[in-house]
mmCIF file with all atom_site columns, C-alpha atoms in Angstrom:
data_model
loop_
_atom_site.group_PDB
_atom_site.id
_atom_site.type_symbol
_atom_site.label_atom_id
_atom_site.label_alt_id
_atom_site.label_comp_id
_atom_site.label_asym_id
_atom_site.label_entity_id
_atom_site.label_seq_id
_atom_site.pdbx_PDB_ins_code
_atom_site.Cartn_x
_atom_site.Cartn_y
_atom_site.Cartn_z
_atom_site.occupancy
_atom_site.B_iso_or_equiv
_atom_site.pdbx_formal_charge
_atom_site.auth_seq_id
_atom_site.auth_comp_id
_atom_site.auth_asym_id
_atom_site.auth_atom_id
_atom_site.pdbx_PDB_model_num
ATOM 1   C CA . GLY J 1 1   ? 5.946   -9.829  12.787  1.00 0.00 ? 283 GLY J CA 1
ATOM 2   C CA . GLU J 1 2   ? 2.833   -10.238 10.708  1.00 0.00 ? 284 GLU J CA 1
ATOM 3   C CA . ASN J 1 3   ? 2.805   -12.389 7.605   1.00 0.00 ? 285 ASN J CA 1
ATOM 4   C CA . VAL J 1 4   ? 0.049   -11.936 5.042   1.00 0.00 ? 286 VAL J CA 1
ATOM 5   C CA . GLU J 1 5   ? -0.467  -14.495 2.337   1.00 0.00 ? 287 GLU J CA 1
ATOM 6   C CA . GLN J 1 6   ? -2.656  -13.866 -0.645  1.00 0.00 ? 288 GLN J CA 1
ATOM 7   C CA . HIS J 1 7   ? -4.194  -16.279 -3.242  1.00 0.00 ? 289 HIS J CA 1
ATOM 8   C CA . PRO J 1 8   ? -4.455  -16.616 -6.180  1.00 0.00 ? 290 PRO J CA 1
ATOM 9   C CA . SER J 1 9   ? -1.709  -14.695 -7.722  1.00 0.00 ? 291 SER J CA 1
ATOM 10  C CA . THR J 1 10  ? -3.701  -14.417 -11.017 1.00 0.00 ? 292 THR J CA 1
ATOM 11  C CA . LEU J 1 11  ? -7.383  -14.765 -11.601 1.00 0.00 ? 293 LEU J CA 1
ATOM 12  C CA . SER J 1 12  ? -9.224  -14.678 -14.891 1.00 0.00 ? 294 SER J CA 1
ATOM 13  C CA . VAL J 1 13  ? -12.991 -14.467 -15.019 1.00 0.00 ? 295 VAL J CA 1
ATOM 14  C CA . GLN J 1 14  ? -15.659 -13.779 -17.600 1.00 0.00 ? 296 GLN J CA 1
ATOM 15  C CA . GLU J 1 15  ? -17.445 -10.495 -17.462 1.00 0.00 ? 297 GLU J CA 1
ATOM 16  C CA . GLY J 1 16  ? -20.485 -10.838 -15.147 1.00 0.00 ? 298 GLY J CA 1
ATOM 17  C CA . ASP J 1 17  ? -18.934 -13.686 -13.063 1.00 0.00 ? 299 ASP J CA 1
ATOM 18  C CA . SER J 1 18  ? -17.853 -13.353 -9.535  1.00 0.00 ? 300 SER J CA 1
ATOM 19  C CA . ALA J 1 19  ? -14.240 -13.163 -8.214  1.00 0.00 ? 301 ALA J CA 1
ATOM 20  C CA . VAL J 1 20  ? -12.972 -14.149 -4.905  1.00 0.00 ? 302 VAL J CA 1
ATOM 21  C CA . ILE J 1 21  ? -9.526  -13.335 -3.567  1.00 0.00 ? 303 ILE J CA 1
ATOM 22  C CA . LYS J 1 22  ? -8.376  -14.773 -0.232  1.00 0.00 ? 304 LYS J CA 1
ATOM 23  C CA . CYS J 1 23  ? -5.819  -13.724 2.383   1.00 0.00 ? 305 CYS J CA 1
ATOM 24  C CA . THR J 1 24  ? -4.615  -15.164 5.536   1.00 0.00 ? 306 THR J CA 1
ATOM 25  C CA . TYR J 1 25  ? -2.665  -13.433 8.342   1.00 0.00 ? 307 TYR J CA 1
ATOM 26  C CA . SER J 1 26  ? -0.636  -14.742 11.271  1.00 0.00 ? 308 SER J CA 1
ATOM 27  C CA . ASP J 1 27  ? -0.850  -12.193 14.103  1.00 0.00 ? 309 ASP J CA 1
ATOM 28  C CA . SER J 1 28  ? -4.085  -12.221 16.055  1.00 0.00 ? 310 SER J CA 1
ATOM 29  C CA . ALA J 1 29  ? -3.318  -8.603  17.187  1.00 0.00 ? 311 ALA J CA 1
ATOM 30  C CA . SER J 1 30  ? -4.064  -7.302  13.563  1.00 0.00 ? 312 SER J CA 1
ATOM 31  C CA . ASN J 1 31  ? -7.273  -5.374  13.802  1.00 0.00 ? 313 ASN J CA 1
ATOM 32  C CA . TYR J 1 32  ? -7.854  -3.662  10.468  1.00 0.00 ? 314 TYR J CA 1
ATOM 33  C CA . PHE J 1 33  ? -7.896  -5.215  6.968   1.00 0.00 ? 315 PHE J CA 1
ATOM 34  C CA . PRO J 1 34  ? -7.965  -3.015  3.910   1.00 0.00 ? 316 PRO J CA 1
ATOM 35  C CA . TRP J 1 35  ? -8.116  -3.979  0.298   1.00 0.00 ? 317 TRP J CA 1
ATOM 36  C CA . TYR J 1 36  ? -6.428  -1.880  -2.490  1.00 0.00 ? 318 TYR J CA 1
ATOM 37  C CA . LYS J 1 37  ? -6.908  -1.808  -6.193  1.00 0.00 ? 319 LYS J CA 1
ATOM 38  C CA . GLN J 1 38  ? -3.957  -0.788  -8.266  1.00 0.00 ? 320 GLN J CA 1
ATOM 39  C CA . GLU J 1 39  ? -4.368  -0.125  -11.987 1.00 0.00 ? 321 GLU J CA 1
ATOM 40  C CA . LEU J 1 40  ? -1.263  -0.120  -14.206 1.00 0.00 ? 322 LEU J CA 1
ATOM 41  C CA . GLY J 1 41  ? 0.890   2.895   -13.613 1.00 0.00 ? 323 GLY J CA 1
ATOM 42  C CA . LYS J 1 42  ? -1.317  4.166   -10.845 1.00 0.00 ? 324 LYS J CA 1
ATOM 43  C CA . ARG J 1 43  ? -1.234  4.317   -7.146  1.00 0.00 ? 325 ARG J CA 1
ATOM 44  C CA . PRO J 1 44  ? -2.982  1.799   -4.922  1.00 0.00 ? 326 PRO J CA 1
ATOM 45  C CA . GLN J 1 45  ? -6.502  2.903   -4.078  1.00 0.00 ? 327 GLN J CA 1
ATOM 46  C CA . LEU J 1 46  ? -8.465  1.773   -0.982  1.00 0.00 ? 328 LEU J CA 1
ATOM 47  C CA . ILE J 1 47  ? -11.612 0.071   -2.147  1.00 0.00 ? 329 ILE J CA 1
ATOM 48  C CA . ILE J 1 48  ? -13.027 -1.467  0.958   1.00 0.00 ? 330 ILE J CA 1
ATOM 49  C CA . ASP J 1 49  ? -11.884 -2.235  4.522   1.00 0.00 ? 331 ASP J CA 1
ATOM 50  C CA . ILE J 1 50  ? -13.038 -4.240  7.542   1.00 0.00 ? 332 ILE J CA 1
ATOM 51  C CA . ARG J 1 51  ? -12.238 -3.998  11.259  1.00 0.00 ? 333 ARG J CA 1
ATOM 52  C CA . SER J 1 52  ? -11.723 -7.014  13.532  1.00 0.00 ? 334 SER J CA 1
ATOM 53  C CA . ASN J 1 53  ? -15.056 -6.322  15.306  1.00 0.00 ? 335 ASN J CA 1
ATOM 54  C CA . VAL J 1 54  ? -17.043 -6.839  12.133  1.00 0.00 ? 336 VAL J CA 1
ATOM 55  C CA . GLY J 1 55  ? -17.524 -10.159 10.126  1.00 0.00 ? 337 GLY J CA 1
ATOM 56  C CA . GLU J 1 56  ? -18.712 -8.800  6.819   1.00 0.00 ? 338 GLU J CA 1
ATOM 57  C CA . LYS J 1 57  ? -18.958 -5.468  4.957   1.00 0.00 ? 339 LYS J CA 1
ATOM 58  C CA . LYS J 1 58  ? -20.502 -4.737  1.642   1.00 0.00 ? 340 LYS J CA 1
ATOM 59  C CA . ASP J 1 59  ? -20.309 -1.750  -0.754  1.00 0.00 ? 341 ASP J CA 1
ATOM 60  C CA . GLN J 1 60  ? -22.306 -2.281  -3.936  1.00 0.00 ? 342 GLN J CA 1
ATOM 61  C CA . ARG J 1 61  ? -20.518 -4.961  -5.906  1.00 0.00 ? 343 ARG J CA 1
ATOM 62  C CA . ILE J 1 62  ? -17.705 -5.434  -3.447  1.00 0.00 ? 344 ILE J CA 1
ATOM 63  C CA . ALA J 1 63  ? -17.759 -7.294  -0.196  1.00 0.00 ? 345 ALA J CA 1
ATOM 64  C CA . VAL J 1 64  ? -15.170 -8.338  2.410   1.00 0.00 ? 346 VAL J CA 1
ATOM 65  C CA . THR J 1 65  ? -15.542 -11.074 4.964   1.00 0.00 ? 347 THR J CA 1
ATOM 66  C CA . LEU J 1 66  ? -13.395 -11.729 7.969   1.00 0.00 ? 348 LEU J CA 1
ATOM 67  C CA . ASN J 1 67  ? -12.978 -14.862 9.949   1.00 0.00 ? 349 ASN J CA 1
ATOM 68  C CA . LYS J 1 68  ? -10.849 -13.945 13.029  1.00 0.00 ? 350 LYS J CA 1
ATOM 69  C CA . THR J 1 69  ? -10.754 -17.523 14.412  1.00 0.00 ? 351 THR J CA 1
ATOM 70  C CA . ALA J 1 70  ? -9.233  -18.792 11.207  1.00 0.00 ? 352 ALA J CA 1
ATOM 71  C CA . LYS J 1 71  ? -7.374  -15.608 10.590  1.00 0.00 ? 353 LYS J CA 1
ATOM 72  C CA . HIS J 1 72  ? -8.434  -15.159 7.059   1.00 0.00 ? 354 HIS J CA 1
ATOM 73  C CA . PHE J 1 73  ? -10.343 -12.526 5.113   1.00 0.00 ? 355 PHE J CA 1
ATOM 74  C CA . SER J 1 74  ? -11.580 -12.478 1.583   1.00 0.00 ? 356 SER J CA 1
ATOM 75  C CA . LEU J 1 75  ? -12.599 -9.978  -1.136  1.00 0.00 ? 357 LEU J CA 1
ATOM 76  C CA . HIS J 1 76  ? -15.716 -10.722 -3.257  1.00 0.00 ? 358 HIS J CA 1
ATOM 77  C CA . ILE J 1 77  ? -16.517 -8.927  -6.461  1.00 0.00 ? 359 ILE J CA 1
ATOM 78  C CA . THR J 1 78  ? -19.872 -9.707  -8.036  1.00 0.00 ? 360 THR J CA 1
ATOM 79  C CA . GLU J 1 79  ? -21.002 -8.948  -11.603 1.00 0.00 ? 361 GLU J CA 1
ATOM 80  C CA . THR J 1 80  ? -17.434 -8.248  -12.610 1.00 0.00 ? 362 THR J CA 1
ATOM 81  C CA . GLN J 1 81  ? -16.802 -5.699  -15.368 1.00 0.00 ? 363 GLN J CA 1
ATOM 82  C CA . PRO J 1 82  ? -13.736 -5.167  -17.547 1.00 0.00 ? 364 PRO J CA 1
ATOM 83  C CA . GLU J 1 83  ? -12.864 -2.064  -15.489 1.00 0.00 ? 365 GLU J CA 1
ATOM 84  C CA . ASP J 1 84  ? -12.368 -4.290  -12.466 1.00 0.00 ? 366 ASP J CA 1
ATOM 85  C CA . SER J 1 85  ? -9.250  -5.618  -14.180 1.00 0.00 ? 367 SER J CA 1
ATOM 86  C CA . ALA J 1 86  ? -6.344  -4.597  -11.965 1.00 0.00 ? 368 ALA J CA 1
ATOM 87  C CA . VAL J 1 87  ? -3.986  -5.834  -9.290  1.00 0.00 ? 369 VAL J CA 1
ATOM 88  C CA . TYR J 1 88  ? -5.541  -6.200  -5.894  1.00 0.00 ? 370 TYR J CA 1
ATOM 89  C CA . PHE J 1 89  ? -3.650  -6.205  -2.573  1.00 0.00 ? 371 PHE J CA 1
ATOM 90  C CA . CYS J 1 90  ? -4.877  -7.160  0.848   1.00 0.00 ? 372 CYS J CA 1
ATOM 91  C CA . ALA J 1 91  ? -3.210  -5.826  3.997   1.00 0.00 ? 373 ALA J CA 1
ATOM 92  C CA . ALA J 1 92  ? -3.262  -6.344  7.818   1.00 0.00 ? 374 ALA J CA 1
ATOM 93  C CA . TYR J 1 93  ? -2.667  -3.561  10.189  1.00 0.00 ? 375 TYR J CA 1
ATOM 94  C CA . ASN J 1 94  ? -1.169  -3.825  13.640  1.00 0.00 ? 376 ASN J CA 1
ATOM 95  C CA . PHE J 1 95  ? 1.282   -1.868  15.775  1.00 0.00 ? 377 PHE J CA 1
ATOM 96  C CA . ASN J 1 96  ? 1.113   1.054   13.423  1.00 0.00 ? 378 ASN J CA 1
ATOM 97  C CA . LYS J 1 97  ? 2.187   -0.760  10.307  1.00 0.00 ? 379 LYS J CA 1
ATOM 98  C CA . PHE J 1 98  ? 0.520   -2.247  7.301   1.00 0.00 ? 380 PHE J CA 1
ATOM 99  C CA . TYR J 1 99  ? 1.552   -5.676  6.055   1.00 0.00 ? 381 TYR J CA 1
ATOM 100 C CA . PHE J 1 100 ? 0.663   -6.377  2.402   1.00 0.00 ? 382 PHE J CA 1
ATOM 101 C CA . GLY J 1 101 ? -0.167  -9.547  0.587   1.00 0.00 ? 383 GLY J CA 1
ATOM 102 C CA . SER J 1 102 ? 1.688   -10.378 -2.643  1.00 0.00 ? 384 SER J CA 1
ATOM 103 C CA . GLY J 1 103 ? -1.220  -9.238  -4.865  1.00 0.00 ? 385 GLY J CA 1
ATOM 104 C CA . THR J 1 104 ? -3.729  -10.770 -7.183  1.00 0.00 ? 386 THR J CA 1
ATOM 105 C CA . LYS J 1 105 ? -3.881  -9.844  -10.887 1.00 0.00 ? 387 LYS J CA 1
ATOM 106 C CA . LEU J 1 106 ? -7.546  -10.012 -11.876 1.00 0.00 ? 388 LEU J CA 1
ATOM 107 C CA . ASN J 1 107 ? -8.448  -10.201 -15.567 1.00 0.00 ? 389 ASN J CA 1
ATOM 108 C CA . VAL J 1 108 ? -12.008 -9.698  -16.491 1.00 0.00 ? 390 VAL J CA 1
ATOM 109 C CA . LYS J 1 109 ? -12.618 -10.923 -20.087 1.00 0.00 ? 391 LYS J CA 1
ATOM 110 C CA . PRO J 1 110 ? -15.407 -9.133  -21.958 1.00 0.00 ? 392 PRO J CA 1
ATOM 111 C CA . SER Y 2 1   ? -9.365  11.567  1.983   1.00 0.00 ? 221 SER Y CA 1
ATOM 112 C CA . ALA Y 2 2   ? -5.871  13.069  2.095   1.00 0.00 ? 222 ALA Y CA 1
ATOM 113 C CA . VAL Y 2 3   ? -4.364  14.589  -0.992  1.00 0.00 ? 223 VAL Y CA 1
ATOM 114 C CA . ILE Y 2 4   ? -0.819  13.631  -1.503  1.00 0.00 ? 224 ILE Y CA 1
ATOM 115 C CA . SER Y 2 5   ? 1.691   14.816  -3.987  1.00 0.00 ? 225 SER Y CA 1
ATOM 116 C CA . GLN Y 2 6   ? 5.135   13.596  -4.707  1.00 0.00 ? 226 GLN Y CA 1
ATOM 117 C CA . LYS Y 2 7   ? 8.091   15.123  -6.667  1.00 0.00 ? 227 LYS Y CA 1
ATOM 118 C CA . PRO Y 2 8   ? 9.631   14.185  -8.969  1.00 0.00 ? 228 PRO Y CA 1
ATOM 119 C CA . SER Y 2 9   ? 7.130   11.838  -10.588 1.00 0.00 ? 229 SER Y CA 1
ATOM 120 C CA . ARG Y 2 10  ? 9.940   10.096  -12.415 1.00 0.00 ? 230 ARG Y CA 1
ATOM 121 C CA . ASP Y 2 11  ? 13.678  10.463  -12.878 1.00 0.00 ? 231 ASP Y CA 1
ATOM 122 C CA . ILE Y 2 12  ? 16.571  8.697   -14.564 1.00 0.00 ? 232 ILE Y CA 1
ATOM 123 C CA . CYS Y 2 13  ? 19.783  8.874   -12.506 1.00 0.00 ? 233 CYS Y CA 1
ATOM 124 C CA . GLN Y 2 14  ? 23.387  7.839   -12.800 1.00 0.00 ? 234 GLN Y CA 1
ATOM 125 C CA . ARG Y 2 15  ? 24.989  5.158   -10.662 1.00 0.00 ? 235 ARG Y CA 1
ATOM 126 C CA . GLY Y 2 16  ? 26.512  6.570   -7.503  1.00 0.00 ? 236 GLY Y CA 1
ATOM 127 C CA . THR Y 2 17  ? 24.364  9.613   -7.310  1.00 0.00 ? 237 THR Y CA 1
ATOM 128 C CA . SER Y 2 18  ? 21.517  10.459  -4.848  1.00 0.00 ? 238 SER Y CA 1
ATOM 129 C CA . LEU Y 2 19  ? 17.979  11.519  -5.376  1.00 0.00 ? 239 LEU Y CA 1
ATOM 130 C CA . THR Y 2 20  ? 15.675  13.150  -2.846  1.00 0.00 ? 240 THR Y CA 1
ATOM 131 C CA . ILE Y 2 21  ? 11.920  12.408  -3.192  1.00 0.00 ? 241 ILE Y CA 1
ATOM 132 C CA . GLN Y 2 22  ? 9.467   14.867  -1.684  1.00 0.00 ? 242 GLN Y CA 1
ATOM 133 C CA . CYS Y 2 23  ? 6.015   14.020  -0.241  1.00 0.00 ? 243 CYS Y CA 1
ATOM 134 C CA . GLN Y 2 24  ? 3.504   16.757  0.475   1.00 0.00 ? 244 GLN Y CA 1
ATOM 135 C CA . VAL Y 2 25  ? 0.084   16.175  2.176   1.00 0.00 ? 245 VAL Y CA 1
ATOM 136 C CA . ASP Y 2 26  ? -2.760  18.665  2.225   1.00 0.00 ? 246 ASP Y CA 1
ATOM 137 C CA . SER Y 2 27  ? -3.502  18.020  5.878   1.00 0.00 ? 247 SER Y CA 1
ATOM 138 C CA . GLN Y 2 28  ? -1.555  17.350  9.101   1.00 0.00 ? 248 GLN Y CA 1
ATOM 139 C CA . VAL Y 2 29  ? -0.896  13.709  9.649   1.00 0.00 ? 249 VAL Y CA 1
ATOM 140 C CA . THR Y 2 30  ? 1.031   11.853  12.335  1.00 0.00 ? 250 THR Y CA 1
ATOM 141 C CA . MET Y 2 31  ? 2.062   8.793   10.511  1.00 0.00 ? 251 MET Y CA 1
ATOM 142 C CA . MET Y 2 32  ? 3.818   8.850   7.049   1.00 0.00 ? 252 MET Y CA 1
ATOM 143 C CA . PHE Y 2 33  ? 5.303   5.748   5.372   1.00 0.00 ? 253 PHE Y CA 1
ATOM 144 C CA . TRP Y 2 34  ? 7.707   5.249   2.595   1.00 0.00 ? 254 TRP Y CA 1
ATOM 145 C CA . TYR Y 2 35  ? 7.408   2.148   0.362   1.00 0.00 ? 255 TYR Y CA 1
ATOM 146 C CA . ARG Y 2 36  ? 9.194   0.641   -2.500  1.00 0.00 ? 256 ARG Y CA 1
ATOM 147 C CA . GLN Y 2 37  ? 7.307   -1.284  -5.270  1.00 0.00 ? 257 GLN Y CA 1
ATOM 148 C CA . GLN Y 2 38  ? 9.363   -3.171  -7.851  1.00 0.00 ? 258 GLN Y CA 1
ATOM 149 C CA . PRO Y 2 39  ? 7.565   -3.959  -11.133 1.00 0.00 ? 259 PRO Y CA 1
ATOM 150 C CA . GLY Y 2 40  ? 4.953   -6.622  -10.766 1.00 0.00 ? 260 GLY Y CA 1
ATOM 151 C CA . GLN Y 2 41  ? 5.600   -6.904  -7.004  1.00 0.00 ? 261 GLN Y CA 1
ATOM 152 C CA . SER Y 2 42  ? 3.848   -5.934  -3.775  1.00 0.00 ? 262 SER Y CA 1
ATOM 153 C CA . LEU Y 2 43  ? 4.634   -3.017  -1.657  1.00 0.00 ? 263 LEU Y CA 1
ATOM 154 C CA . THR Y 2 44  ? 7.699   -3.218  0.719   1.00 0.00 ? 264 THR Y CA 1
ATOM 155 C CA . LEU Y 2 45  ? 7.776   -0.779  3.586   1.00 0.00 ? 265 LEU Y CA 1
ATOM 156 C CA . ILE Y 2 46  ? 11.095  1.052   3.914   1.00 0.00 ? 266 ILE Y CA 1
ATOM 157 C CA . ALA Y 2 47  ? 10.378  3.145   6.912   1.00 0.00 ? 267 ALA Y CA 1
ATOM 158 C CA . THR Y 2 48  ? 7.891   4.955   9.082   1.00 0.00 ? 268 THR Y CA 1
ATOM 159 C CA . ALA Y 2 49  ? 8.406   8.628   9.459   1.00 0.00 ? 269 ALA Y CA 1
ATOM 160 C CA . ASN Y 2 50  ? 6.971   10.478  12.451  1.00 0.00 ? 270 ASN Y CA 1
ATOM 161 C CA . GLN Y 2 51  ? 7.331   14.199  13.028  1.00 0.00 ? 271 GLN Y CA 1
ATOM 162 C CA . GLY Y 2 52  ? 9.752   15.020  15.744  1.00 0.00 ? 272 GLY Y CA 1
ATOM 163 C CA . SER Y 2 53  ? 11.440  11.631  16.000  1.00 0.00 ? 273 SER Y CA 1
ATOM 164 C CA . GLU Y 2 54  ? 13.898  9.466   13.974  1.00 0.00 ? 274 GLU Y CA 1
ATOM 165 C CA . ALA Y 2 55  ? 12.379  7.411   11.276  1.00 0.00 ? 275 ALA Y CA 1
ATOM 166 C CA . THR Y 2 56  ? 11.921  3.646   12.074  1.00 0.00 ? 276 THR Y CA 1
ATOM 167 C CA . TYR Y 2 57  ? 13.478  1.453   9.379   1.00 0.00 ? 277 TYR Y CA 1
ATOM 168 C CA . GLU Y 2 58  ? 12.327  -2.004  8.394   1.00 0.00 ? 278 GLU Y CA 1
ATOM 169 C CA . SER Y 2 59  ? 14.795  -4.904  8.195   1.00 0.00 ? 279 SER Y CA 1
ATOM 170 C CA . GLY Y 2 60  ? 16.976  -4.642  5.125   1.00 0.00 ? 280 GLY Y CA 1
ATOM 171 C CA . PHE Y 2 61  ? 16.793  -0.786  4.981   1.00 0.00 ? 281 PHE Y CA 1
ATOM 172 C CA . VAL Y 2 62  ? 19.260  1.479   6.696   1.00 0.00 ? 282 VAL Y CA 1
ATOM 173 C CA . ILE Y 2 63  ? 19.403  5.142   7.357   1.00 0.00 ? 283 ILE Y CA 1
ATOM 174 C CA . ASP Y 2 64  ? 22.700  5.708   5.527   1.00 0.00 ? 284 ASP Y CA 1
ATOM 175 C CA . LYS Y 2 65  ? 21.148  4.449   2.335   1.00 0.00 ? 285 LYS Y CA 1
ATOM 176 C CA . PHE Y 2 66  ? 17.623  5.896   2.735   1.00 0.00 ? 286 PHE Y CA 1
ATOM 177 C CA . PRO Y 2 67  ? 17.824  8.984   4.953   1.00 0.00 ? 287 PRO Y CA 1
ATOM 178 C CA . ILE Y 2 68  ? 14.346  10.331  5.802   1.00 0.00 ? 288 ILE Y CA 1
ATOM 179 C CA . SER Y 2 69  ? 13.361  13.843  6.956   1.00 0.00 ? 289 SER Y CA 1
ATOM 180 C CA . ARG Y 2 70  ? 10.052  14.803  8.575   1.00 0.00 ? 290 ARG Y CA 1
ATOM 181 C CA . PRO Y 2 71  ? 10.292  18.523  9.383   1.00 0.00 ? 291 PRO Y CA 1
ATOM 182 C CA . ASN Y 2 72  ? 6.510   19.007  9.943   1.00 0.00 ? 292 ASN Y CA 1
ATOM 183 C CA . LEU Y 2 73  ? 3.151   17.272  9.853   1.00 0.00 ? 293 LEU Y CA 1
ATOM 184 C CA . THR Y 2 74  ? 2.592   17.757  6.145   1.00 0.00 ? 294 THR Y CA 1
ATOM 185 C CA . PHE Y 2 75  ? 5.872   17.041  4.576   1.00 0.00 ? 295 PHE Y CA 1
ATOM 186 C CA . SER Y 2 76  ? 8.610   14.370  4.247   1.00 0.00 ? 296 SER Y CA 1
ATOM 187 C CA . THR Y 2 77  ? 11.541  13.495  2.046   1.00 0.00 ? 297 THR Y CA 1
ATOM 188 C CA . LEU Y 2 78  ? 13.232  10.147  1.258   1.00 0.00 ? 298 LEU Y CA 1
ATOM 189 C CA . THR Y 2 79  ? 16.638  10.211  -0.204  1.00 0.00 ? 299 THR Y CA 1
ATOM 190 C CA . VAL Y 2 80  ? 18.003  7.242   -2.140  1.00 0.00 ? 300 VAL Y CA 1
ATOM 191 C CA . SER Y 2 81  ? 21.745  7.528   -1.711  1.00 0.00 ? 301 SER Y CA 1
ATOM 192 C CA . ASN Y 2 82  ? 24.629  6.190   -3.693  1.00 0.00 ? 302 ASN Y CA 1
ATOM 193 C CA . MET Y 2 83  ? 22.277  4.604   -6.131  1.00 0.00 ? 303 MET Y CA 1
ATOM 194 C CA . SER Y 2 84  ? 22.843  1.383   -8.065  1.00 0.00 ? 304 SER Y CA 1
ATOM 195 C CA . PRO Y 2 85  ? 20.605  -0.219  -10.786 1.00 0.00 ? 305 PRO Y CA 1
ATOM 196 C CA . GLU Y 2 86  ? 19.062  -2.438  -8.092  1.00 0.00 ? 306 GLU Y CA 1
ATOM 197 C CA . ASP Y 2 87  ? 17.440  0.763   -6.668  1.00 0.00 ? 307 ASP Y CA 1
ATOM 198 C CA . SER Y 2 88  ? 15.385  1.168   -9.759  1.00 0.00 ? 308 SER Y CA 1
ATOM 199 C CA . SER Y 2 89  ? 11.780  1.017   -8.594  1.00 0.00 ? 309 SER Y CA 1
ATOM 200 C CA . ILE Y 2 90  ? 8.757   3.017   -7.774  1.00 0.00 ? 310 ILE Y CA 1
ATOM 201 C CA . TYR Y 2 91  ? 8.864   4.795   -4.452  1.00 0.00 ? 311 TYR Y CA 1
ATOM 202 C CA . LEU Y 2 92  ? 5.519   5.657   -2.788  1.00 0.00 ? 312 LEU Y CA 1
ATOM 203 C CA . CYS Y 2 93  ? 4.758   7.721   0.244   1.00 0.00 ? 313 CYS Y CA 1
ATOM 204 C CA . SER Y 2 94  ? 1.630   7.120   2.163   1.00 0.00 ? 314 SER Y CA 1
ATOM 205 C CA . VAL Y 2 95  ? -0.242  8.655   5.167   1.00 0.00 ? 315 VAL Y CA 1
ATOM 206 C CA . GLU Y 2 96  ? -2.425  7.038   7.669   1.00 0.00 ? 316 GLU Y CA 1
ATOM 207 C CA . GLY Y 2 97  ? -5.580  8.613   8.934   1.00 0.00 ? 317 GLY Y CA 1
ATOM 208 C CA . GLY Y 2 98  ? -9.010  9.467   7.665   1.00 0.00 ? 318 GLY Y CA 1
ATOM 209 C CA . THR Y 2 99  ? -11.228 12.366  8.614   1.00 0.00 ? 319 THR Y CA 1
ATOM 210 C CA . SER Y 2 100 ? -13.586 10.554  10.899  1.00 0.00 ? 320 SER Y CA 1
ATOM 211 C CA . LEU Y 2 101 ? -13.265 8.088   13.842  1.00 0.00 ? 321 LEU Y CA 1
ATOM 212 C CA . SER Y 2 102 ? -14.391 5.321   11.530  1.00 0.00 ? 322 SER Y CA 1
ATOM 213 C CA . SER Y 2 103 ? -11.668 5.965   9.000   1.00 0.00 ? 323 SER Y CA 1
ATOM 214 C CA . TYR Y 2 104 ? -8.728  6.584   11.359  1.00 0.00 ? 324 TYR Y CA 1
ATOM 215 C CA . ASN Y 2 105 ? -6.646  3.742   9.999   1.00 0.00 ? 325 ASN Y CA 1
ATOM 216 C CA . GLU Y 2 106 ? -7.187  4.415   6.328   1.00 0.00 ? 326 GLU Y CA 1
ATOM 217 C CA . GLN Y 2 107 ? -4.026  4.623   4.256   1.00 0.00 ? 327 GLN Y CA 1
ATOM 218 C CA . PHE Y 2 108 ? -3.679  6.928   1.306   1.00 0.00 ? 328 PHE Y CA 1
ATOM 219 C CA . PHE Y 2 109 ? -0.915  6.775   -1.168  1.00 0.00 ? 329 PHE Y CA 1
ATOM 220 C CA . GLY Y 2 110 ? 0.990   9.444   -3.212  1.00 0.00 ? 330 GLY Y CA 1
ATOM 221 C CA . PRO Y 2 111 ? 1.223   8.939   -6.994  1.00 0.00 ? 331 PRO Y CA 1
ATOM 222 C CA . GLY Y 2 112 ? 4.711   7.469   -6.717  1.00 0.00 ? 332 GLY Y CA 1
ATOM 223 C CA . THR Y 2 113 ? 8.165   8.289   -8.066  1.00 0.00 ? 333 THR Y CA 1
ATOM 224 C CA . ARG Y 2 114 ? 9.460   6.052   -10.747 1.00 0.00 ? 334 ARG Y CA 1
ATOM 225 C CA . LEU Y 2 115 ? 13.217  5.774   -10.447 1.00 0.00 ? 335 LEU Y CA 1
ATOM 226 C CA . THR Y 2 116 ? 15.538  4.340   -13.042 1.00 0.00 ? 336 THR Y CA 1
ATOM 227 C CA . VAL Y 2 117 ? 19.185  4.027   -12.313 1.00 0.00 ? 337 VAL Y CA 1
ATOM 228 C CA . LEU Y 2 118 ? 21.637  3.517   -15.161 1.00 0.00 ? 338 LEU Y CA 1
#
C-alpha cells in the first residue's frame, strides 16, 4: 500500500515569514494530493490540492508543488499570520483511499 | 462542498458497552469513510462504506469490533463494540466527491465524535 511521510513534525516561524511542509509518497499510482488544515478541536479542512497532471497550484498565500519523478509534494505558505497556526496534514489518494501523513504542527509567532 | 453532521458530538461510556455513531450527509455520495484520530495523531482509516455492499476494513480493524451500516447514499453508522479505554478517540466520518468534475476527489469531514471510555 501507499506510504506517506511528512516533515517536519513541528515548525515555528515568525509572522510574515514563509513556511514549507514536505511530503513524500511511495506509490506512483497515487494521482491526487490534498492538504488539510486542522485547528484544535475542529475537523480537518481542505485548503488546497493538486492532481498528478499538474506541477504547481497557487491560491493566494498558499501554494502546492508536485514532483512526480521524485514522488514528493510540498505546501508553501507565504506571509504567515497567527491564524495559520494549526496542524497540517498531507495526503495521497489512490485506489479509492486517502493515505495521510503524520501531520505538521505549525506555530506562527506574532 | 458537502455538509456532514455527526451524532453524538461526544460521549463518555463505560467499559464493555457499545456506542453507535451516526453520519448524515446533505447530498448523495458513493464513498464514505470512517477514521479514528487519537490526540495529537494523524487520521487512521477504519473502513470504507459503500452503499449496497459490505464495508471494507483496514488492517487492524474488524467488523465484529466496528460494525458499519450504509443503508442509503446519505447516511452511515459506525458502532464501537465492547469498548475499552483504548477505544477513547475522535471518530470522524468523511465523504468523497465534490460538485464538479474538477473536485470529484475532494474529501470532506464530519465534525467528529469525541469518545471517552472509562
